[in-house]
CSV table of C-alpha atoms and ligand atoms in Angstrom, one decimal:
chain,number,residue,atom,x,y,z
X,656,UNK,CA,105.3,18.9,178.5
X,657,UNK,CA,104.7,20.2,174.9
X,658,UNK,CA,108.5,22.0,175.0
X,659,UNK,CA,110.3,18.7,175.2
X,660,UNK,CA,112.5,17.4,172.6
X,661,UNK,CA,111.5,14.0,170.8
X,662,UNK,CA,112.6,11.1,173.2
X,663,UNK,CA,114.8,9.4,169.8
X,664,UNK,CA,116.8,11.6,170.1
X,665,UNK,CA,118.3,9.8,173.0
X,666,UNK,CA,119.5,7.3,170.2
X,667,UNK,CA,121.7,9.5,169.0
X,668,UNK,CA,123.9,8.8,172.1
X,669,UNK,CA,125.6,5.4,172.1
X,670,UNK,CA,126.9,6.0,175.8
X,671,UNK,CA,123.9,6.4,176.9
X,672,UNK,CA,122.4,3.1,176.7
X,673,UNK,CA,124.4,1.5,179.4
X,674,UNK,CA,124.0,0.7,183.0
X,675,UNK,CA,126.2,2.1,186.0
X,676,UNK,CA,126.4,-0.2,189.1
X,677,UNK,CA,123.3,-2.0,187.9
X,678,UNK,CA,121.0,1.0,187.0
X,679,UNK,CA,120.5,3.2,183.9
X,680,UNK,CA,122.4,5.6,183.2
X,681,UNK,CA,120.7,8.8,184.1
X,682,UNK,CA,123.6,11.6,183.2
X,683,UNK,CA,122.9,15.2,184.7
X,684,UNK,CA,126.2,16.4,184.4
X,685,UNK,CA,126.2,18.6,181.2
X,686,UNK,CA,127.5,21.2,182.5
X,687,UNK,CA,131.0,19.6,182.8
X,688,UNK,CA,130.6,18.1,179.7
X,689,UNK,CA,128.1,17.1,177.1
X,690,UNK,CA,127.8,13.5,175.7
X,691,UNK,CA,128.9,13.0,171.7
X,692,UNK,CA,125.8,12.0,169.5
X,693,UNK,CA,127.0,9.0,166.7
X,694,UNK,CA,127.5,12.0,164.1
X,695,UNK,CA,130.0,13.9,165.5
X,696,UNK,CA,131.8,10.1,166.8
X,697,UNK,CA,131.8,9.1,163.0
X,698,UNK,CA,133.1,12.7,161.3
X,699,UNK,CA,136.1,11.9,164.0
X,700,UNK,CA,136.6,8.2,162.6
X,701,UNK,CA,136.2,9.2,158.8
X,702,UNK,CA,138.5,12.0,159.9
X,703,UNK,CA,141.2,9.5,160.9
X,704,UNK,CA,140.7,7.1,158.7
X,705,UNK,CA,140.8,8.8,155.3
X,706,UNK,CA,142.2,12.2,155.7
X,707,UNK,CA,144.8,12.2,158.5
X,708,UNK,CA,147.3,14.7,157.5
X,709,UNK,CA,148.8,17.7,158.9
X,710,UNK,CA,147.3,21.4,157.2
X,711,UNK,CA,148.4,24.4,155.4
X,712,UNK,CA,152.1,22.3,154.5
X,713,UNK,CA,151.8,19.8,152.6
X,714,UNK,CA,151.1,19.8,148.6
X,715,UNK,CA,149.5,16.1,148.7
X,716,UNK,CA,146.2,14.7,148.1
X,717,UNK,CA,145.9,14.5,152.3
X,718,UNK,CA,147.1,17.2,153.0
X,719,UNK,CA,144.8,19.2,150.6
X,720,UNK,CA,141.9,17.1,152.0
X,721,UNK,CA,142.9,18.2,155.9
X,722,UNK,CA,143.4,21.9,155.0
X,723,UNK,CA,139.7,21.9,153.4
X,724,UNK,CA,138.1,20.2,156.3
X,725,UNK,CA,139.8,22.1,158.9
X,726,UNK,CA,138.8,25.4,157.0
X,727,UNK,CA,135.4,24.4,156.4
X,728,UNK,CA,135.3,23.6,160.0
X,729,UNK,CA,136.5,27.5,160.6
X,730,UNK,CA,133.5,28.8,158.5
X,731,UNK,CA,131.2,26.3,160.0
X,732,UNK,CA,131.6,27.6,163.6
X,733,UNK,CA,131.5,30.8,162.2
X,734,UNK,CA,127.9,30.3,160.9
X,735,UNK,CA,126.9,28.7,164.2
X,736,UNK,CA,127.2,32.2,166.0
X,737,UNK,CA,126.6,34.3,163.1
X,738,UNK,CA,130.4,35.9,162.8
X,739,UNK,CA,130.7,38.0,159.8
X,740,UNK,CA,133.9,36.4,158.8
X,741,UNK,CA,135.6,32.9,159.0
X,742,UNK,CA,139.0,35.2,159.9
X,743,UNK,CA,137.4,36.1,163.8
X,744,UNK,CA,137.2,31.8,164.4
X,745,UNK,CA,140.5,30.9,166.5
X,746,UNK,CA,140.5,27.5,167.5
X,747,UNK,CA,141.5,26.7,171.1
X,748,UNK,CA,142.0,24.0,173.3
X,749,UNK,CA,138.9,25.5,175.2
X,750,UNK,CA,137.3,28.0,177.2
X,751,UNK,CA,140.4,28.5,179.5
X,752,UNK,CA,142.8,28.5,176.5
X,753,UNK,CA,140.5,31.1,175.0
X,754,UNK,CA,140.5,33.8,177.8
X,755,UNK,CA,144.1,33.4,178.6
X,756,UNK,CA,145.1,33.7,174.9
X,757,UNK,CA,142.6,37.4,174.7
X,758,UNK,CA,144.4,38.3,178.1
X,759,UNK,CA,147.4,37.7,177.4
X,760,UNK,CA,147.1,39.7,174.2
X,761,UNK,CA,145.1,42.4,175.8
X,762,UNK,CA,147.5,43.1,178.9
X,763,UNK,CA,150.8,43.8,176.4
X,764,UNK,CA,148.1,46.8,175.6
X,765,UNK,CA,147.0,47.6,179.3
X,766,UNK,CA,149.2,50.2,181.8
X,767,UNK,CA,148.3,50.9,185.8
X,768,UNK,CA,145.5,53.1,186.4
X,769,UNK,CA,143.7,51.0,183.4
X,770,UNK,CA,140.7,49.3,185.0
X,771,UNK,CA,140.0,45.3,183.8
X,772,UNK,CA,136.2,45.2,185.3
X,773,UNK,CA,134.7,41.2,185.7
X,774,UNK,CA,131.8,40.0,188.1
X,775,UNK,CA,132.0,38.1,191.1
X,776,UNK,CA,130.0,35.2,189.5
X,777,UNK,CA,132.9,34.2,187.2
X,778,UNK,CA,134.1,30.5,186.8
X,779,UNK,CA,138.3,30.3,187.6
X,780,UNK,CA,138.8,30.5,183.6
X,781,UNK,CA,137.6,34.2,183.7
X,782,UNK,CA,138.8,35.0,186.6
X,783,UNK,CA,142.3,34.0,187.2
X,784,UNK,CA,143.6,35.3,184.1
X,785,UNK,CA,142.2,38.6,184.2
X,786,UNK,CA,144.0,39.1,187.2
X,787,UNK,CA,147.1,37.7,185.9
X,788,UNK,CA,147.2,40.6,183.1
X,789,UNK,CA,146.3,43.0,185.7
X,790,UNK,CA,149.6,41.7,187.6
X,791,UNK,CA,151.4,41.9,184.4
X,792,UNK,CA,149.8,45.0,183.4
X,793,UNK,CA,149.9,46.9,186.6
X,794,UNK,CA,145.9,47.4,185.5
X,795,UNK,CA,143.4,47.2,188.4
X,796,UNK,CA,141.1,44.4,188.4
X,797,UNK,CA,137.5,45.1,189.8
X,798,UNK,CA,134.4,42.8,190.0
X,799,UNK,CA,130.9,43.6,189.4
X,800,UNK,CA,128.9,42.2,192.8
X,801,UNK,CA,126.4,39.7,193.1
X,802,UNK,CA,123.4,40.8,195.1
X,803,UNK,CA,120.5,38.9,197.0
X,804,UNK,CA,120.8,35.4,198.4
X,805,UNK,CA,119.9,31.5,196.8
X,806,UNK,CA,116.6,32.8,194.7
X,807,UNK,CA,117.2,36.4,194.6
X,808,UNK,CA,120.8,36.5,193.4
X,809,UNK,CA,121.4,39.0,190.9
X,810,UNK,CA,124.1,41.2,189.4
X,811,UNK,CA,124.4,44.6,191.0
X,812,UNK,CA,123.7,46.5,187.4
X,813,UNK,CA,123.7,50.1,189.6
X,814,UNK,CA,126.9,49.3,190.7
X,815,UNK,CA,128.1,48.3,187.2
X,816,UNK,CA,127.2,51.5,186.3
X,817,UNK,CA,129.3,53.4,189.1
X,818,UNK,CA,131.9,51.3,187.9
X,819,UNK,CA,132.1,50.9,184.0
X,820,UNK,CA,134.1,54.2,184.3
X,821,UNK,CA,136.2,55.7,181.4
X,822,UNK,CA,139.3,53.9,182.8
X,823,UNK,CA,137.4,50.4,182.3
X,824,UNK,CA,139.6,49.0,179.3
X,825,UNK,CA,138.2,45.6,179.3
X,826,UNK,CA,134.2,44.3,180.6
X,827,UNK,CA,134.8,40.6,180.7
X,828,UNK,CA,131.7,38.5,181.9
X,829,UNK,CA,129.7,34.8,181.6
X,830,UNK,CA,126.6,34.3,179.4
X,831,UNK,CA,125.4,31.7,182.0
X,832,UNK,CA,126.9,31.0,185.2
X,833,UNK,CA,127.8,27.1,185.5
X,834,UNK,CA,127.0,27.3,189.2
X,835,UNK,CA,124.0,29.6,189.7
X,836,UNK,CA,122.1,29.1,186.3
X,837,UNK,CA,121.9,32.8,186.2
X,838,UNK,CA,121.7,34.1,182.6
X,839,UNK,CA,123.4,37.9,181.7
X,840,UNK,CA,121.6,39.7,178.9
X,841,UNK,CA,124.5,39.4,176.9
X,842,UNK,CA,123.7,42.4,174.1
X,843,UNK,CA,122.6,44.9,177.2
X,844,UNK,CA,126.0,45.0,179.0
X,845,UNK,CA,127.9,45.2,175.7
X,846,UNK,CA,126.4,48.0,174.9
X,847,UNK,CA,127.1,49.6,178.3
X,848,UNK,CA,130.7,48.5,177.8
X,849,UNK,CA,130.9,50.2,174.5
X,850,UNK,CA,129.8,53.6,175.8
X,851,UNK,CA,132.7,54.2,178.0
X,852,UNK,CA,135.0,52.7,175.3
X,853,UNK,CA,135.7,48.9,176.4
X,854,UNK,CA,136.8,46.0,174.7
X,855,UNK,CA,134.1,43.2,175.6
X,856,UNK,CA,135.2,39.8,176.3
X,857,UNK,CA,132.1,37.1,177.0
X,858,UNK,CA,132.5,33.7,178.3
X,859,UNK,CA,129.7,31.7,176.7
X,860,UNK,CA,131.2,28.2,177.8
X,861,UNK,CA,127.6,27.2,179.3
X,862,UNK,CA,125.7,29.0,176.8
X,863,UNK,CA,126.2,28.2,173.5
X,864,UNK,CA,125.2,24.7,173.2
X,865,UNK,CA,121.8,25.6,174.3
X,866,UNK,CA,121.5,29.1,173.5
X,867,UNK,CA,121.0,30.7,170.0
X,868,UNK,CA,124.4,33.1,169.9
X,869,UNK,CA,124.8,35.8,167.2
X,870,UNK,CA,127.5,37.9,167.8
X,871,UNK,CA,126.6,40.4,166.0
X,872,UNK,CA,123.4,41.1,167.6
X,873,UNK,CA,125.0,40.7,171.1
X,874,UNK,CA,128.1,43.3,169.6
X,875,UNK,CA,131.0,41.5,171.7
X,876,UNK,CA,134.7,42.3,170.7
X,877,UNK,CA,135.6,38.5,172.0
X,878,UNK,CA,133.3,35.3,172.8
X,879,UNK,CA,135.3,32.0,174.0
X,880,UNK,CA,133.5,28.4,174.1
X,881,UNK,CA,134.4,24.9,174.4
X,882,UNK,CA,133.5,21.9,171.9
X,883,UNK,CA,133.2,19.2,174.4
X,884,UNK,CA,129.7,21.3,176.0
X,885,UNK,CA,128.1,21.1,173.2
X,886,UNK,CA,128.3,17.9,171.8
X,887,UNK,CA,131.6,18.5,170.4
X,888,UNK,CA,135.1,16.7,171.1
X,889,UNK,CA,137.4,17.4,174.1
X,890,UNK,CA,140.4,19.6,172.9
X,891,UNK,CA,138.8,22.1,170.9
X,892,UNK,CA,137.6,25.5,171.7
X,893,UNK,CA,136.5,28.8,170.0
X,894,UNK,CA,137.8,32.2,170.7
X,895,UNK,CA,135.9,34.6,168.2
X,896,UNK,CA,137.1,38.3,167.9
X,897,UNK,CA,136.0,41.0,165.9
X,898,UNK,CA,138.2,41.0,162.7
X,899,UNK,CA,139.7,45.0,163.2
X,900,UNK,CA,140.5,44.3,166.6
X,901,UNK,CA,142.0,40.7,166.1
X,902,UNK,CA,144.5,41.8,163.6
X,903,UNK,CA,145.7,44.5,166.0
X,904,UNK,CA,146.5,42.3,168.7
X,905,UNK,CA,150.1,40.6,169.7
X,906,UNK,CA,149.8,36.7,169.7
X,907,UNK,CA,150.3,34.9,172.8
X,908,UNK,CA,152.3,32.3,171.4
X,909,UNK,CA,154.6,32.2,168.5
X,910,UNK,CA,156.3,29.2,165.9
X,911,UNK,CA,155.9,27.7,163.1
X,912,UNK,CA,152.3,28.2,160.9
X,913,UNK,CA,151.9,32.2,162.5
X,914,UNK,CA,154.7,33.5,160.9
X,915,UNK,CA,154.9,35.6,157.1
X,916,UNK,CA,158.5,35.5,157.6
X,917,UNK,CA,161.4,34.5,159.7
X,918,UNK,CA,165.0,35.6,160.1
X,919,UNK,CA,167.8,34.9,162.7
X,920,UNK,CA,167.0,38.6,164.3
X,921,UNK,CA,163.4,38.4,164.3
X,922,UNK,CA,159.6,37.4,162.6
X,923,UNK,CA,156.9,38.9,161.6
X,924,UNK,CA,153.4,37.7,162.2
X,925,UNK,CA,150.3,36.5,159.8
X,926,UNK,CA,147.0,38.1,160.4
X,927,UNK,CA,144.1,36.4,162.3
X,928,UNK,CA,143.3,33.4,162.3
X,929,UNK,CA,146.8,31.6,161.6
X,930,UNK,CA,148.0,34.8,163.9
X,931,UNK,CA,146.3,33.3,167.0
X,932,UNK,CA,147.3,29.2,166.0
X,933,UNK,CA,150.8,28.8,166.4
X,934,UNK,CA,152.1,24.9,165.7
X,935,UNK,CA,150.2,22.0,164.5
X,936,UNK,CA,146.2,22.7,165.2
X,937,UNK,CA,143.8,20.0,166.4
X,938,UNK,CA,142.7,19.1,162.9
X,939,UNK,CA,140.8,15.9,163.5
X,940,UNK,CA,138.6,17.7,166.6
X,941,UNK,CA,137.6,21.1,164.6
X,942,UNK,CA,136.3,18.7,162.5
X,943,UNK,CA,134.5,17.0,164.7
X,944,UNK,CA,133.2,20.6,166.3
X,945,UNK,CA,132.2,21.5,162.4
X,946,UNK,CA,129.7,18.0,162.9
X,947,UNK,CA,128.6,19.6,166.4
X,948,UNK,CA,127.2,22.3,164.7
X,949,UNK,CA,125.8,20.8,161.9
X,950,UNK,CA,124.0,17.9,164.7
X,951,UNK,CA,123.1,21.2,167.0
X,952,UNK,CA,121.6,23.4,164.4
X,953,UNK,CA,119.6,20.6,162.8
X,954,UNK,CA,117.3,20.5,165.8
X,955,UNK,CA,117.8,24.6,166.5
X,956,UNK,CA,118.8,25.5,169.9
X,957,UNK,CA,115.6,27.6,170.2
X,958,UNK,CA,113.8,23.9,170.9
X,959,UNK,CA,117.0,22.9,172.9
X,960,UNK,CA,116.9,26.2,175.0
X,961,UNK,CA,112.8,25.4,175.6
X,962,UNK,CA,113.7,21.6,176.6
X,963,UNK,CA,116.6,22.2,178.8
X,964,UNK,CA,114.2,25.4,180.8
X,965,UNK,CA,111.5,22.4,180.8
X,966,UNK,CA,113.3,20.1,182.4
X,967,UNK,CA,114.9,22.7,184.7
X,968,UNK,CA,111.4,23.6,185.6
X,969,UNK,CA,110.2,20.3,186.5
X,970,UNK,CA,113.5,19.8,188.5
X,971,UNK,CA,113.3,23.1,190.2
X,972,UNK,CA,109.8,22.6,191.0
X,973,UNK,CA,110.3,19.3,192.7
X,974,UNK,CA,113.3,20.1,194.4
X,975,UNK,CA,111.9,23.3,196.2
X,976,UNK,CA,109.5,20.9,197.9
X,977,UNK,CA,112.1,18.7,199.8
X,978,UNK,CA,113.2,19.7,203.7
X,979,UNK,CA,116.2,21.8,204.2
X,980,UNK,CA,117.0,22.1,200.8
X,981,UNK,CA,118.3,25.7,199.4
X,982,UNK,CA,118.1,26.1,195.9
X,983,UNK,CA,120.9,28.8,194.9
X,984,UNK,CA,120.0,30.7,191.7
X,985,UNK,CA,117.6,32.3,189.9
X,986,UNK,CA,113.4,31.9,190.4
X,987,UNK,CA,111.9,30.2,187.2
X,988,UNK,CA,110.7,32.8,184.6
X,989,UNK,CA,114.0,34.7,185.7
X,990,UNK,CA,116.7,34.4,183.4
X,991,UNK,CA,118.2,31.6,183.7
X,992,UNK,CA,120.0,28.3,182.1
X,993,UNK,CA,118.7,24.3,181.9
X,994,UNK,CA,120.6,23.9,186.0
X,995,UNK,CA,120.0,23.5,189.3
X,996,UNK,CA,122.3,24.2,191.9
X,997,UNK,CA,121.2,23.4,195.2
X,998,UNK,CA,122.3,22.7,199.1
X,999,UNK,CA,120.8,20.7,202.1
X,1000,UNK,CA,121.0,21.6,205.4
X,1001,UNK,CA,122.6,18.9,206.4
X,1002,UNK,CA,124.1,16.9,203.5
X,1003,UNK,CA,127.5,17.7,201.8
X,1004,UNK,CA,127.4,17.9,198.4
X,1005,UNK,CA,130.4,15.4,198.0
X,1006,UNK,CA,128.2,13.3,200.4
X,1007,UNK,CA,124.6,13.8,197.8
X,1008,UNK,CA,126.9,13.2,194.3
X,1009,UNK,CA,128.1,10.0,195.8
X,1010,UNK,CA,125.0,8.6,196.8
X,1011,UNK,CA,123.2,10.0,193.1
X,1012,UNK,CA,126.0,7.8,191.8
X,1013,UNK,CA,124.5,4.8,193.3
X,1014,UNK,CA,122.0,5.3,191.9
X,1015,UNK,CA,122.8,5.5,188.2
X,1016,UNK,CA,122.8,9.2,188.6
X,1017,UNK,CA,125.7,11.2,187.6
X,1018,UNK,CA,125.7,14.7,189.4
X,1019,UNK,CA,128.6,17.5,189.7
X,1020,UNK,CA,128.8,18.6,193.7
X,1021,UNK,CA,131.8,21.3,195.0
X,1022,UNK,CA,132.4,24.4,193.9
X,1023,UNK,CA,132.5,24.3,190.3
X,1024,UNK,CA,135.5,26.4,190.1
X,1025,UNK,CA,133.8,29.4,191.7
X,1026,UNK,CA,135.5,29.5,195.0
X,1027,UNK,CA,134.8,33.4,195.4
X,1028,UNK,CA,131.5,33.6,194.6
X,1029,UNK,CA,131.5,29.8,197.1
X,1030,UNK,CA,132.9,31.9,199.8
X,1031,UNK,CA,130.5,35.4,199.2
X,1032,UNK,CA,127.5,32.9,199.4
X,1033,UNK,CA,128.7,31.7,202.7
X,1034,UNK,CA,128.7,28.0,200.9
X,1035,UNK,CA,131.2,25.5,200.6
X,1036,UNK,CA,129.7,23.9,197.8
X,1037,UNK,CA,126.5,23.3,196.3
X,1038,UNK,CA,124.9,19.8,194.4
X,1039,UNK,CA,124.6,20.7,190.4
X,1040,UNK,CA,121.6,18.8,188.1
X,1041,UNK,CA,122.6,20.1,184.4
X,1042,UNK,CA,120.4,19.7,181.4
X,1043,UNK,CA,120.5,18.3,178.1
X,1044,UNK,CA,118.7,17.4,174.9
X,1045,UNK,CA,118.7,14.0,175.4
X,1046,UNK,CA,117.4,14.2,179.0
X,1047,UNK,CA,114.1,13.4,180.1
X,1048,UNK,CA,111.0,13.3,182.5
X,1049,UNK,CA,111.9,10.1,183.9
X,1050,UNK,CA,115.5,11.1,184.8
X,1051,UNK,CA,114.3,14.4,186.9
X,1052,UNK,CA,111.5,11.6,188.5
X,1053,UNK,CA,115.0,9.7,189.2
X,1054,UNK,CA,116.6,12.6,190.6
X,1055,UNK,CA,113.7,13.1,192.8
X,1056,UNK,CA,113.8,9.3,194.1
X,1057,UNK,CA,117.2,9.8,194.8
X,1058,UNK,CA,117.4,12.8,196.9
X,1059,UNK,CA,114.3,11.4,198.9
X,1060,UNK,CA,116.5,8.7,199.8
X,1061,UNK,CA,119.6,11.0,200.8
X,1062,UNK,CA,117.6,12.8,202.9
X,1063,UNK,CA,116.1,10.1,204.7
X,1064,UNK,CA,119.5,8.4,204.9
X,1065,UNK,CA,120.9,12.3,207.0
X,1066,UNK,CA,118.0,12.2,208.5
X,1067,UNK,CA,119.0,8.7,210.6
G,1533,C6P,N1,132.8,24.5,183.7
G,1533,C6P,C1,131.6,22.9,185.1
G,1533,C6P,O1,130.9,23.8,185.4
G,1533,C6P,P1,136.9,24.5,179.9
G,1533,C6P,O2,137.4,23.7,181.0
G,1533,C6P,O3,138.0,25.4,179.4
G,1533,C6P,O4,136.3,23.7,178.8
G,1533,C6P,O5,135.8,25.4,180.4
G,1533,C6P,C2,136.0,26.3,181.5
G,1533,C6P,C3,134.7,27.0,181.9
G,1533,C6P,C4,134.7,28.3,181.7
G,1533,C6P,N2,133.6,29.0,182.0
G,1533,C6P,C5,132.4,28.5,182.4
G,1533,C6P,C6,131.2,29.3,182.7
G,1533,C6P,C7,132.4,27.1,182.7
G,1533,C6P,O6,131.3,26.5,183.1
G,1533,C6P,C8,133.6,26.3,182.4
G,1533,C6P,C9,133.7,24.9,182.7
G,1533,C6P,C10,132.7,23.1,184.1
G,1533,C6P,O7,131.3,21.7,185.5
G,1533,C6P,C11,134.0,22.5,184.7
G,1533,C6P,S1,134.5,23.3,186.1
């Protein structure tokens, strides 16, 4: 397999050389998180134990020291999906943090008969608060359909064109769907948003660790991420917006650090970033994002993307052959992300991820916060394999053992 990643990498990874329950670690879970290579674990330690301070207060020697790395940090993520200015980089908690904070903002703007349009295939975190600013908007919320069943699922793009309607204020939408692997061509349904006039909003949570991003070339208004799938630190997130729309936006919250000026009767707001990051930020963890970047972009997530579809492959391949197995998402050569989601006929998933464990393997089985598209599929949950740079050959012959042995245990 010529596309895989050299195996010391894996060295890079001090949690990975440990045993669970007697047995290797084989982790297949990146989907729900990434593992932290040594790099980003040491600019988090350096971090805390030479610059600790907080940022844009203080006049000291720490302080100063803070400010520069959390800034650097800004214009580091920046680089890492080609924004034309450090300004569009809001740090966020997350993902979640970063959709609620764009609808939140965007819904003060919305009134009924506007149209918030979103797909069926959505995870909770760009779902649930798009119709929250519909509620508080009095904006209709309406979903794109998933067409086809396990192999053949697709987005209905005729129907998004009966429905990206003038009315359509806001086309938000995943990269890469968590649970079905299924990979939207970002750039095409921006510009179909942009001819009827809507703000884009794209949730790239499971993309842009193993994806090259430029949002420029994809034209998005907003893009949210998290740090912690992509090698990054738990806590911090990315909510990019484009610059003129950013700086015409209400923030969601408000205090101290996103204000110009402050009176008894009222305040008046900073422009974008510090608009967007009211109170303290999470200094030490942008930091430890910057060194995510720097760790990712050394290897290039061109040869990530071709090892994560390689070890899919193999995966996928192997799986198809097993009895009473479904495998729910997209053929290979469709487009499609480093997973596999899959169901047996007579296994729960809770049942297969507890068994995997015993085996070293550590899987992701329920509905991966997609309970719509769950109950559209006619599925209660499906078993998830998720892909990473440091996984190998071995670990999908591991997976392969493993589920031979769950079957035969169902089986009597
Ligand atoms: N998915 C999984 O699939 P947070 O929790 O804010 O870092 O990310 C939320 C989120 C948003 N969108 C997509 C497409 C996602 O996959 C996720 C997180 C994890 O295992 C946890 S449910």
């Amino acid at each position: 397999m010529s596309a895989l990643l050299p195996a010391s990498l894996r060295a890079d990874f001090p949690i990975l050389h440990q045993d669970v329950g007697g047995k290797p670690l084989v982790y297949l879970d990146n989907g729900a998180t990434s593992q932290k290579p040594r790099a980003v674990i040491d600019a988090l330690v350096r971090y805390y134990e030479r610059d600790n301070s907080n940022v844009h207060r203080g006049l000291h020697a720490l302080s100063m020291r803070a400010t520069d790395g959390y800034e650097a940090a800004r214009t580091r993520v920046a680089r890492f999906i080609h924004a034309a200015d450090p300004a569009e980089i809001i740090f966020t908690r997350g993902t979640t943090e970063g959709v609620n904070v764009v609808a939140r903002s965007l819904a003060a703007r919305l009134k009924p008969g506007d149209v918030i349009l979103t797909t069926e295939i959505e995870h909770h975190s760009n779902l649930v608060p798009w119709q929250q600013a519909a509620k508080a908007s009095g904006a209709t919320i309406r979903y794109v359909p998933v067409l086809g069943t396990d192999a053949e699922l697709g987005l209905d793009l005729d129907a998004l064109d009966r429905l990206l309607t003038p009315q359509v204020k806001v086309f938000a939408f995943t990269h890469l769907s968590n649970t079905l692997g299924l990979m939207l061509d970002a750039a095409a349904l921006c510009a179909r948003a942009r001819a009827v006039g809507a703000v884009t909003v794209i949730d790239a949570a499971q993309s842009v660790g193993h994806e090259p991003i430029d949002v420029q070339a994809i034209g998005c208004d907003f893009l949210v991420f998290s740090g912690h799938k992509m090698c990054g630190p738990t806590g911090i997130g990315v909510l990019y917006g484009r610059r003129a729309l950013l700086d015409t936006l209400a923030p969601a919250e408000t205090g101290g650090g996103m204000v110009v000026s402050v009176t008894y009767e009222g305040a008046t707001w900073k422009p974008a970033p510090e608009r967007f990051e009211a109170g303290t930020p999470n200094v030490a963890d942008a930091i430890g994002l910057a060194a995510a970047c720097d760790y990712l972009d050394a290897i290039g997530r061109p040869a990530i993307s071709a090892h994560d579809h390689a070890l899919a492959a193999k995966a996928h391949a192997a799986l198809a052959e097993l009895p009473g197995i479904r495998i729910i998402g997209p053929r290979l050569g469709q487009p499609r992300g480093g997973l596999v989601s899959f169901a047996f006929a007579d296994a729960h998933a809770h049942d297969v991820v507890t068994f995997a464990d015993q085996d070293g393997i550590a899987l992701r089985g329920g509905h991966h916060c997609n309970q719509p598209l769950m109950r559209k599929l006619g599925i209660t949950s499906t078993t998830r394999a998720s892909f990473y740079l440091y996984n190998n050959e071995e670990e999908i012959d591991a997976l392969v053992r493993s589920m031979h042995r769950i079957l035969k245990f169902f089986a009597g």
